[in-house]
mmCIF file of C-alpha atoms in Angstrom:
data_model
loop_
_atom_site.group_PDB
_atom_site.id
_atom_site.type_symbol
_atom_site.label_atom_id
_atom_site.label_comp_id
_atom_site.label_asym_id
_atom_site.label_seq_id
_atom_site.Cartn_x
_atom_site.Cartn_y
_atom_site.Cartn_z
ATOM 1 C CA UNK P 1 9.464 -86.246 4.890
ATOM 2 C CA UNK P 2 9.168 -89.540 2.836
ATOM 3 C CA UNK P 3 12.115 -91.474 2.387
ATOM 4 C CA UNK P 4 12.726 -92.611 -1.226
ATOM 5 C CA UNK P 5 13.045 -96.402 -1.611
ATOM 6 C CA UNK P 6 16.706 -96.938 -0.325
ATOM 7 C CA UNK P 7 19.499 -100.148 0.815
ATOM 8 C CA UNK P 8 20.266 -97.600 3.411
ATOM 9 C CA UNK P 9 19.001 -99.407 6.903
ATOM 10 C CA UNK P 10 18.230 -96.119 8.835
ATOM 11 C CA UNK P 11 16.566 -94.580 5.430
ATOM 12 C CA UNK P 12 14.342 -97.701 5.269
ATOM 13 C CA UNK P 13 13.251 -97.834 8.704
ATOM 14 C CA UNK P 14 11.764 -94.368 8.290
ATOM 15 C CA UNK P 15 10.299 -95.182 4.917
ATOM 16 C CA UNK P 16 8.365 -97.951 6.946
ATOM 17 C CA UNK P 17 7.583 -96.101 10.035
ATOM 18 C CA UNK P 18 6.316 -93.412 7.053
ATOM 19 C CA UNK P 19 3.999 -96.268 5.743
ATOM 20 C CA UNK P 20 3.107 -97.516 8.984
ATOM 21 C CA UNK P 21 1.656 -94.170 10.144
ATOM 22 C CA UNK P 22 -1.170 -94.057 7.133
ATOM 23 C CA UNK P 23 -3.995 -95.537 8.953
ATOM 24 C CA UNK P 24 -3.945 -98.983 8.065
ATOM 25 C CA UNK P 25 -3.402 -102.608 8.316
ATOM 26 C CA UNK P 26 -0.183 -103.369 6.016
ATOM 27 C CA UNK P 27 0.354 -106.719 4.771
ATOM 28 C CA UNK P 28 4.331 -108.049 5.020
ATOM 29 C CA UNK P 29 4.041 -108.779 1.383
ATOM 30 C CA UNK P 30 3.042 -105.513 0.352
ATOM 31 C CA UNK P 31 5.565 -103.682 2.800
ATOM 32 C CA UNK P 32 8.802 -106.282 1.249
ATOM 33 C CA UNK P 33 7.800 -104.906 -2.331
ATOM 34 C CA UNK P 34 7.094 -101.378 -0.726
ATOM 35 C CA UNK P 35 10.908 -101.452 0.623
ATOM 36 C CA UNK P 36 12.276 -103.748 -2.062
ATOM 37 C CA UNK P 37 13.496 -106.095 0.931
ATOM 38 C CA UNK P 38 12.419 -109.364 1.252
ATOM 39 C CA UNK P 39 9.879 -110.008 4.450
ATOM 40 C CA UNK P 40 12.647 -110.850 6.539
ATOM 41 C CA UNK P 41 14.158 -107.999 6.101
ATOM 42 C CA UNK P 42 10.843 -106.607 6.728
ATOM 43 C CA UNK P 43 10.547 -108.255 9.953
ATOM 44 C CA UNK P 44 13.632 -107.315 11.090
ATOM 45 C CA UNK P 45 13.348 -103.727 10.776
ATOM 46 C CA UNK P 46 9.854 -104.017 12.214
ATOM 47 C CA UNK P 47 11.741 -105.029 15.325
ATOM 48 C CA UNK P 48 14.014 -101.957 15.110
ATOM 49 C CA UNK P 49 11.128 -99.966 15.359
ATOM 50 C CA UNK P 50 10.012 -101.640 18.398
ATOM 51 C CA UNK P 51 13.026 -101.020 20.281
ATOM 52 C CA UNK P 52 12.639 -97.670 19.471
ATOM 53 C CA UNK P 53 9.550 -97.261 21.360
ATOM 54 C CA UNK P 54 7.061 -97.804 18.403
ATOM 55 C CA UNK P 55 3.996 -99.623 19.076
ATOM 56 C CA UNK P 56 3.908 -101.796 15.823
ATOM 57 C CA UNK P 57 0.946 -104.306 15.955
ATOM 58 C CA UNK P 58 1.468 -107.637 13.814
ATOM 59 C CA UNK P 59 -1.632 -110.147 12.153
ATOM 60 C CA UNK P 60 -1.106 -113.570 11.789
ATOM 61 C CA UNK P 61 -2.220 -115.272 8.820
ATOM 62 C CA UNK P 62 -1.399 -116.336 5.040
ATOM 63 C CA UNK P 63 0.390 -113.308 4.659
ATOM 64 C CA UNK P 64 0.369 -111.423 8.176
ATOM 65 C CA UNK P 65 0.213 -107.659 9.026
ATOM 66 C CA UNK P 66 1.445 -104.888 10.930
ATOM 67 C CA UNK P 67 -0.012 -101.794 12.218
ATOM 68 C CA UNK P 68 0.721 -98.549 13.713
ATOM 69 C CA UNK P 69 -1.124 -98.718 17.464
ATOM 70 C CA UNK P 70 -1.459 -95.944 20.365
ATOM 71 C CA UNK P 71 1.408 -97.039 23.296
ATOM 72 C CA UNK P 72 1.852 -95.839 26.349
ATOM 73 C CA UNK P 73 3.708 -92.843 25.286
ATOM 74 C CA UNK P 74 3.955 -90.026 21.988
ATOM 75 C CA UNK P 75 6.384 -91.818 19.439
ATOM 76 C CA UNK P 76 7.963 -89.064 16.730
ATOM 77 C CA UNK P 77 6.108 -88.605 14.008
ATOM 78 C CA UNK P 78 7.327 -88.294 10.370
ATOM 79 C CA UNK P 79 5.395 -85.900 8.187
ATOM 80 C CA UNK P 80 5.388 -85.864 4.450
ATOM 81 C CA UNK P 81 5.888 -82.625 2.672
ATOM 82 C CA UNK P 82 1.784 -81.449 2.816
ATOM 83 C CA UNK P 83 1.647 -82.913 6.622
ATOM 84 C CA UNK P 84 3.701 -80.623 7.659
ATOM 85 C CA UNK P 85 3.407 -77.530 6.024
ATOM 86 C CA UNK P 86 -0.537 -77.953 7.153
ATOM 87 C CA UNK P 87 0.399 -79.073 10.851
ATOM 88 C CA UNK P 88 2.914 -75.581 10.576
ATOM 89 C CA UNK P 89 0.068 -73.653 9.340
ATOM 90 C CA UNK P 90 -2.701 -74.383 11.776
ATOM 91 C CA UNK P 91 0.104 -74.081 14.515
ATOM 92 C CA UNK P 92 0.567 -70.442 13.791
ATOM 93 C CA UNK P 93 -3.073 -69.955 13.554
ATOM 94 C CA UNK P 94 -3.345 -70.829 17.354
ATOM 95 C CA UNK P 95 -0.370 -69.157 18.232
ATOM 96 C CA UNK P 96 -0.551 -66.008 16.435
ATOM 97 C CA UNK P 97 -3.877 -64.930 18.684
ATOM 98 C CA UNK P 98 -4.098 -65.969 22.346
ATOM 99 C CA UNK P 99 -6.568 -68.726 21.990
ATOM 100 C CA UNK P 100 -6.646 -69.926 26.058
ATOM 101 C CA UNK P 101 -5.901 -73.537 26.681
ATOM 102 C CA UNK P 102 -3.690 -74.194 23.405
ATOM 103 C CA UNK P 103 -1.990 -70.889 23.032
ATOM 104 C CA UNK P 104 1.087 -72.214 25.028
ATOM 105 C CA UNK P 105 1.603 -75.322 23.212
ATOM 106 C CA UNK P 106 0.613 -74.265 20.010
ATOM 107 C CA UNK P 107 4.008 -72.007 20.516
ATOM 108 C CA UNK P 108 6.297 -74.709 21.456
ATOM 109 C CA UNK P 109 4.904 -77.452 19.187
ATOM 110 C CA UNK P 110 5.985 -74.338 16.406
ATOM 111 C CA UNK P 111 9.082 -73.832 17.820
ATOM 112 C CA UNK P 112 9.989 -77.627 17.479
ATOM 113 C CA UNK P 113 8.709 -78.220 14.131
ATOM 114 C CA UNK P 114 9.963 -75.445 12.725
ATOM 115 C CA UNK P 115 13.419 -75.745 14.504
ATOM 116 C CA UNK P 116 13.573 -78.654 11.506
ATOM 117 C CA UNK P 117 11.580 -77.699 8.550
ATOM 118 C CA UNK P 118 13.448 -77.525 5.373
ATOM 119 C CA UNK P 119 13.528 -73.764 3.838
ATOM 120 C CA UNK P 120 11.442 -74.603 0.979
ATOM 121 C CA UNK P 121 8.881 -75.948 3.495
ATOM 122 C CA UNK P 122 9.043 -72.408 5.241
ATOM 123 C CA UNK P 123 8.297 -70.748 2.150
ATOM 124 C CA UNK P 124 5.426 -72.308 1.642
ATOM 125 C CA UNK P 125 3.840 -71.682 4.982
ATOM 126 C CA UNK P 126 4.682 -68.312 4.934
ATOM 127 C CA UNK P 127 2.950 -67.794 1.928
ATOM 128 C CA UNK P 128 -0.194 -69.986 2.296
ATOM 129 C CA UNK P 129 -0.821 -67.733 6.007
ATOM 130 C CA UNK P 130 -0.135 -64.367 4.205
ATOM 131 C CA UNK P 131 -2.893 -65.669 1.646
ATOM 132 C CA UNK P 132 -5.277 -66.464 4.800
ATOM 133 C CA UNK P 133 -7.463 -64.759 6.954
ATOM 134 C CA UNK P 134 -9.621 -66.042 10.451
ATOM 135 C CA UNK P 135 -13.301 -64.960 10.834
ATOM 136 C CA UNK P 136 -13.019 -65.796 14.189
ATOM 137 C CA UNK P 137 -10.300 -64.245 16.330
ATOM 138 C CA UNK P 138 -9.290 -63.245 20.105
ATOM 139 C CA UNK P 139 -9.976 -59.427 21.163
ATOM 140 C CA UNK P 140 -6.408 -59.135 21.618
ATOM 141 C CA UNK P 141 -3.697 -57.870 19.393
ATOM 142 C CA UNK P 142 -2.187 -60.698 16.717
ATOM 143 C CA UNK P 143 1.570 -61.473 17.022
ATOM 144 C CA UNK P 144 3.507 -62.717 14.194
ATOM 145 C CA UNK P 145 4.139 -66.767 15.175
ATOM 146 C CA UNK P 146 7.975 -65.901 14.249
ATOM 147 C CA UNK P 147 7.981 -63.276 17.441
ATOM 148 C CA UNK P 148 6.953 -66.401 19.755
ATOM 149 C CA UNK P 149 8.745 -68.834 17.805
ATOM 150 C CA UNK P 150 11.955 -67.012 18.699
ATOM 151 C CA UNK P 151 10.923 -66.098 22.305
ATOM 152 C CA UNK P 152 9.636 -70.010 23.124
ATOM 153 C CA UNK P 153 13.260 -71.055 21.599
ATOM 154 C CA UNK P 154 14.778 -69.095 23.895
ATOM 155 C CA UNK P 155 13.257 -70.304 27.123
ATOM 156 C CA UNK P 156 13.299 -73.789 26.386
ATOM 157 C CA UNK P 157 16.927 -73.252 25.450
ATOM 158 C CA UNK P 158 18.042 -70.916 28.641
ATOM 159 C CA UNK P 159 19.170 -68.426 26.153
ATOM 160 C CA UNK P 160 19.438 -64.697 26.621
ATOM 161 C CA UNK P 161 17.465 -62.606 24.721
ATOM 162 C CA UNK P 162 17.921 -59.356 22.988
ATOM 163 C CA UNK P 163 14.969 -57.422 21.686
ATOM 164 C CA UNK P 164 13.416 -53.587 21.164
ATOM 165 C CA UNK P 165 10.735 -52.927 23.366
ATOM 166 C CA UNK P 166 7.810 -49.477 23.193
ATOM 167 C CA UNK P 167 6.479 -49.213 26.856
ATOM 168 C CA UNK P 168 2.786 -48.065 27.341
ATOM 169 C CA UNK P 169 4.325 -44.277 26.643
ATOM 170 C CA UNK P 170 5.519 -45.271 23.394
ATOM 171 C CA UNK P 171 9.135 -44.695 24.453
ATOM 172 C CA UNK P 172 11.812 -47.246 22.800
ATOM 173 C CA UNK P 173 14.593 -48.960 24.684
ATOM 174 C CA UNK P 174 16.854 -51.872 23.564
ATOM 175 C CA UNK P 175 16.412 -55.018 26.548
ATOM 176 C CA UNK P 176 18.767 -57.700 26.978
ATOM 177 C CA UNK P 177 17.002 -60.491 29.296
ATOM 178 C CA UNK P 178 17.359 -63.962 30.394
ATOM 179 C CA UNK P 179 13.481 -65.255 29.108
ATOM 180 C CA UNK P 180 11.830 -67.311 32.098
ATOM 181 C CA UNK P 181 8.193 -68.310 30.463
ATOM 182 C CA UNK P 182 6.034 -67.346 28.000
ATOM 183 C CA UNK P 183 2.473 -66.711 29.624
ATOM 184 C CA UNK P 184 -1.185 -66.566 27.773
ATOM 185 C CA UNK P 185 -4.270 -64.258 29.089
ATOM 186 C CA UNK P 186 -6.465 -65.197 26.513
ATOM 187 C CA UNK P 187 -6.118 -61.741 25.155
ATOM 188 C CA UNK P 188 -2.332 -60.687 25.330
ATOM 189 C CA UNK P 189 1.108 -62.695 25.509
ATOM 190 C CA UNK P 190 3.069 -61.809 27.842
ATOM 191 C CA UNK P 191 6.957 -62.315 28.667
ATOM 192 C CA UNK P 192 8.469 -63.168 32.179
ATOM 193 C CA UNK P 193 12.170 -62.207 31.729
ATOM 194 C CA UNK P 194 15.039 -61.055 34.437
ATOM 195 C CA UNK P 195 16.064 -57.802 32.984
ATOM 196 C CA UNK P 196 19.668 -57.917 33.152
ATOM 197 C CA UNK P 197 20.112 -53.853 32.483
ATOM 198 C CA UNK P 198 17.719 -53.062 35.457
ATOM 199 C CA UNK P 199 18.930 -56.320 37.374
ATOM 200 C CA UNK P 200 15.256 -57.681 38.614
ATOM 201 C CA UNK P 201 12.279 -59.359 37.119
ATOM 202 C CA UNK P 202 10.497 -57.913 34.201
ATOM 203 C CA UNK P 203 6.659 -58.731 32.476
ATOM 204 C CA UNK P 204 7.143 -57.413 28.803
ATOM 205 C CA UNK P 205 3.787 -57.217 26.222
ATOM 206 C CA UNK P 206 4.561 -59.610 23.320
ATOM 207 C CA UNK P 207 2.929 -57.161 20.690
ATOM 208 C CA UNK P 208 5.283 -54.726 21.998
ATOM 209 C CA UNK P 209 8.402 -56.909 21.090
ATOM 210 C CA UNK P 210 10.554 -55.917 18.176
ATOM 211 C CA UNK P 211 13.121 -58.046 16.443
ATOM 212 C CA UNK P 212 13.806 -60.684 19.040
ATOM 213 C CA UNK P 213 16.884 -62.040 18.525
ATOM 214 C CA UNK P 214 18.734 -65.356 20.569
ATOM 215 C CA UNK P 215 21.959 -64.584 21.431
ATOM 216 C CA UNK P 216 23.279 -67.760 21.617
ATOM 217 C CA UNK P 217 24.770 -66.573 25.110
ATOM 218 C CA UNK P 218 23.211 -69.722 27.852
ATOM 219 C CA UNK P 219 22.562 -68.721 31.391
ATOM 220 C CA UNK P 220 21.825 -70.696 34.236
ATOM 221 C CA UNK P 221 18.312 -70.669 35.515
ATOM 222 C CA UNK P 222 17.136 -67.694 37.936
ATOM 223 C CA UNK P 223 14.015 -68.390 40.227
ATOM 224 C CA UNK P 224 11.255 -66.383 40.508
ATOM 225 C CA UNK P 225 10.146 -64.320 43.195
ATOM 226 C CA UNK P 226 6.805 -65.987 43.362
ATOM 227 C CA UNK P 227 5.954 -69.375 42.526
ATOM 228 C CA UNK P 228 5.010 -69.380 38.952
ATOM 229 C CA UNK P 229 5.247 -67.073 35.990
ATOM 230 C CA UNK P 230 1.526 -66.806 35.913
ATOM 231 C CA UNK P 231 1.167 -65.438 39.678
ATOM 232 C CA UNK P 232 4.066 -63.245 38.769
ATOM 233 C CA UNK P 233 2.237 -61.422 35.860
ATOM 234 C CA UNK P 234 -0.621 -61.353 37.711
ATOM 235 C CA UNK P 235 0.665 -59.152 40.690
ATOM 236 C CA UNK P 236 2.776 -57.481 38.213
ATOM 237 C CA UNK P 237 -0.359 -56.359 35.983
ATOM 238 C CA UNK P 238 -2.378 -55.176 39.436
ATOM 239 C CA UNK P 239 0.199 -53.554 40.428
ATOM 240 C CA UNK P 240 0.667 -51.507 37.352
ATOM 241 C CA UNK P 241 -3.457 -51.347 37.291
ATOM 242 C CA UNK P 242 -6.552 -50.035 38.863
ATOM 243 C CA UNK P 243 -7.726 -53.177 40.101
ATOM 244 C CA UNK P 244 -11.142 -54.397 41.590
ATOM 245 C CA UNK P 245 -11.792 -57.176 44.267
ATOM 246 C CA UNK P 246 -14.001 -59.645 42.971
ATOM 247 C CA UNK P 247 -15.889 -63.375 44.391
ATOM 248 C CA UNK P 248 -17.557 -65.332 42.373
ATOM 249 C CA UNK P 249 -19.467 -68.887 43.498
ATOM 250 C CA UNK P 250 -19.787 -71.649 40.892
ATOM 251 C CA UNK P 251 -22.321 -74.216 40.919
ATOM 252 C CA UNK P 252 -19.719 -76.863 39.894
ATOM 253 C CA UNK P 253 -16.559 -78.325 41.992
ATOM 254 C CA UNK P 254 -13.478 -76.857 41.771
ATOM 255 C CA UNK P 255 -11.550 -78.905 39.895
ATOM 256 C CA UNK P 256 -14.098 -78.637 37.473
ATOM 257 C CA UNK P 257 -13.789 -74.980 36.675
ATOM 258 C CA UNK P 258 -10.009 -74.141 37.233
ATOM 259 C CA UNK P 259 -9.649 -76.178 34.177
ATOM 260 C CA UNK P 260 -12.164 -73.510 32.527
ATOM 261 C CA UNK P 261 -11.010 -69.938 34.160
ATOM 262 C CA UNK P 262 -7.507 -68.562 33.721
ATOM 263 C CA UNK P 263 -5.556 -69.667 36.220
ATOM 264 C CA UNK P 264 -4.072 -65.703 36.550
ATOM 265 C CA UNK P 265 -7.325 -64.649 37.546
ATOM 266 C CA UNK P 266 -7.374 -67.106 40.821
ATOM 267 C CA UNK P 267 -7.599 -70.530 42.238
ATOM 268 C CA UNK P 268 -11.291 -71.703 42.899
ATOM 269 C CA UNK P 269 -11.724 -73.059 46.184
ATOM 270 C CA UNK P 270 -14.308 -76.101 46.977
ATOM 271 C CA UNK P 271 -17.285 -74.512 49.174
ATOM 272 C CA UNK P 272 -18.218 -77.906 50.822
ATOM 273 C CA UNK P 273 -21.127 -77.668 49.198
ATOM 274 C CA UNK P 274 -20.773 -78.840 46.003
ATOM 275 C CA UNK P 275 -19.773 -76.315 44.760
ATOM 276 C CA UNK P 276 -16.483 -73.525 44.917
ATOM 277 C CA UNK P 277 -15.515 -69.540 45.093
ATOM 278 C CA UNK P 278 -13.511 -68.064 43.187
ATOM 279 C CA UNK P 279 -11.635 -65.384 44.473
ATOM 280 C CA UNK P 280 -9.240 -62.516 43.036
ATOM 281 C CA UNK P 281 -8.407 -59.308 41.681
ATOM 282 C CA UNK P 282 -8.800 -57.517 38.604
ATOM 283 C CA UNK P 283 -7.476 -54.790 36.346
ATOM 284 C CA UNK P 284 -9.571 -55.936 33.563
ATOM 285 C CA UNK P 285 -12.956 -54.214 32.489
ATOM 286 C CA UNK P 286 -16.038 -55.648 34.227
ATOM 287 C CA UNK P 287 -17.393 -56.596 31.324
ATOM 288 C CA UNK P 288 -14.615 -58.783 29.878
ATOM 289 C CA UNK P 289 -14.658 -60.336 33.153
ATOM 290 C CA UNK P 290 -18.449 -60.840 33.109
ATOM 291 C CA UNK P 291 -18.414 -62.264 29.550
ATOM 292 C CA UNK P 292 -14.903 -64.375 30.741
ATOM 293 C CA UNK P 293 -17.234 -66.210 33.751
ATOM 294 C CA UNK P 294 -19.754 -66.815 31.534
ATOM 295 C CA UNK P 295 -18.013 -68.660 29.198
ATOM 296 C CA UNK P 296 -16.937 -71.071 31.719
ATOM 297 C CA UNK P 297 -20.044 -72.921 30.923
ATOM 298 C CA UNK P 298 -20.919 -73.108 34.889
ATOM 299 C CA UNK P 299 -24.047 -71.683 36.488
ATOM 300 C CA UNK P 300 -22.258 -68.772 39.415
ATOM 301 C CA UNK P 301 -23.391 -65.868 41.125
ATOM 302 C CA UNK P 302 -21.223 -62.652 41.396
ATOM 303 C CA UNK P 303 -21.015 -61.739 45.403
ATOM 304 C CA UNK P 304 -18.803 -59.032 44.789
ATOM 305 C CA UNK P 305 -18.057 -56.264 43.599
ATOM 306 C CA UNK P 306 -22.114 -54.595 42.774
ATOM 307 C CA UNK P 307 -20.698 -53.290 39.046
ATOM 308 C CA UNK P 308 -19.960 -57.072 37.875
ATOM 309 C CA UNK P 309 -23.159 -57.731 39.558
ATOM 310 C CA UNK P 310 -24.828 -55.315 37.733
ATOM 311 C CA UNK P 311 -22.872 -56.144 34.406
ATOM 312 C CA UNK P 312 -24.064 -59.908 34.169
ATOM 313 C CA UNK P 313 -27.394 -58.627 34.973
ATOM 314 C CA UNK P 314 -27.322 -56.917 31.847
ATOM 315 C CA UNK P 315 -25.446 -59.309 29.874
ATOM 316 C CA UNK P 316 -27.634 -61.840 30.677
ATOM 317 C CA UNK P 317 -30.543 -59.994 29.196
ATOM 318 C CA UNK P 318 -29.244 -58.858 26.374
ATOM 319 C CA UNK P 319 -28.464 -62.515 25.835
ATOM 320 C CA UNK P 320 -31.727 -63.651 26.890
ATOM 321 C CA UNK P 321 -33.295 -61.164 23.948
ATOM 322 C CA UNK P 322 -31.170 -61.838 21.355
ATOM 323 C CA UNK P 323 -32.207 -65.789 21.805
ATOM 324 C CA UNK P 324 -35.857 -64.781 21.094
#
């Protein structure tokens, strides 16, 4: 938030980091009777923000300037009022669905900010989302941001977790966890937990989460029986599955697509031929997988099993037709 025009050194250092961040070349002048310092005072605070890791910029000339420039690293920000009730807003939008690639930090960028906005401020996101509706959405269930808010909170913080939880048979139990990761599909969230009630590793749906709540209780980090969350709720949802074998061979180099596939469906693998295969198994339809390859934006062939085959066969027609 905007500082009002203060004597207070701290409270005038943000008012001219505030100023600095509009998009602009500032002239000292203008900045002194900004502040109501004089431009040495100006200078000097300048300086402060320097040492704090602020890239500030300065113009010689009659009157000289300073601006705002990118550094090496992410300097805080400070939002005004409408900043960051709009930053809040379009942070729950990508959070609240699981939109792959900034589902993850869309959630902790919302747990951070709103870790710190003012009540009034909360209000008024709350109220301009409720007022809101997408067109476009994923295919999986919406969660409410506060669910993941509270949940993303709790893993960065090593917090346990309480929360009530409907299995796939609708039955309702109470779980009290120590939260490991918070892991996107691009349909469903997911929650990699140790279970402390059934003392081993749990994968809990987010849309299946009831009042979350942080105990405040900090525990000291468990580690995992596999290397990452993600490979953990993969094996976990195969295992719970009917699953498929699948290969798939991209006409692009590995590192190309494993920034464009979910990583829980596999690692691609270079071919030597410029080119890679992607390799894995799946409990998903075929033809959300078929439509997930395609939007990879990569030319590939299916080698296995016949029924994707078959389904981007199909898909591919009914694409080719509906172009004309």
């Amino acid at each position: 938030m905007l500082v009002g025009m203060t004597t207070d050194t701290p409270a005038r250092v943000l008012q001219l980091l505030s100023l600095l961040q509009t998009p602009r070349e500032w002239p000292g002048g203008e900045l002194a009777e900004r502040l109501g310092v004089s431009r040495r005072t100006v200078r000097r605070d300048i300086d402060r923000l320097r040492e704090l890791g602020y890239p500030v910029q300065a113009t010689k000339g009659a009157d000289g300037g300073y601006r705002l420039v990118a550094g090496k690293a992410m300097p805080p920000l400070v939002l005004d009022d409408e900043e960051a009730v709009a930053i809040a807003v379009g942070l729950r939008a990508g959070a609240g669905h699981a939109v792959e690639g900034v589902d993850e930090a869309s959630v902790r960028a919302l747990a951070k900010l709103e870790q710190v906005l003012p009540a009034r401020l909360r209000h008024r996101v709350s109220t301009l989302q409720a007022a809101t509706t997408s067109l476009t959405s994923g295919d999986g269930p919406s969660i409410a941001p506060e669910t993941l808010t509270v949940m993303a909170s709790t893993v960065a913080g090593h917090e346990r977790l309480r929360f009530a939880y409907r299995d796939k048979d609708d039955s309702e139990s109470r779980r009290l966890t120590e939260p490991h990761r918070l892991v996107s599909t691009g349909r469903r969230w997911y929650l990699v937990a140790y279970d402390l009630d059934r003392a081993d590793w749990r994968t809990f749906r987010v849309d299946r989460v009831r009042e979350p709540f942080a105990t405040g209780v900090r525990f000291a980090p468990r580690e995992l029986p596999t290397g990452s969350a993600a490979e953990y709720l993969r094996r976990s949802i195969h295992r719970r599955q009917e699953t498929y074998e699948f290969a798939v061979r991209f006409a692009a180099p590995a590192a190309q697509v494993s920034t464009r596939v979910p990583a829980w469906l596999g690692v691609p693998e270079d071919d030597g031929k410029g080119g890679c295969v992607l390799r894995g198994t799946s409990g998903e339809p075929v033809e959300w997988l078929a439509m997930r390859l395609a939007m990879a934006g990569c030319e590939f062939a299916v080698r296995r099993p016949g029924e994707l085959a078959e389904c981007v066969r199909e898909l591919g027609g009914r694409l080719s037709r509906a172009g004309g």
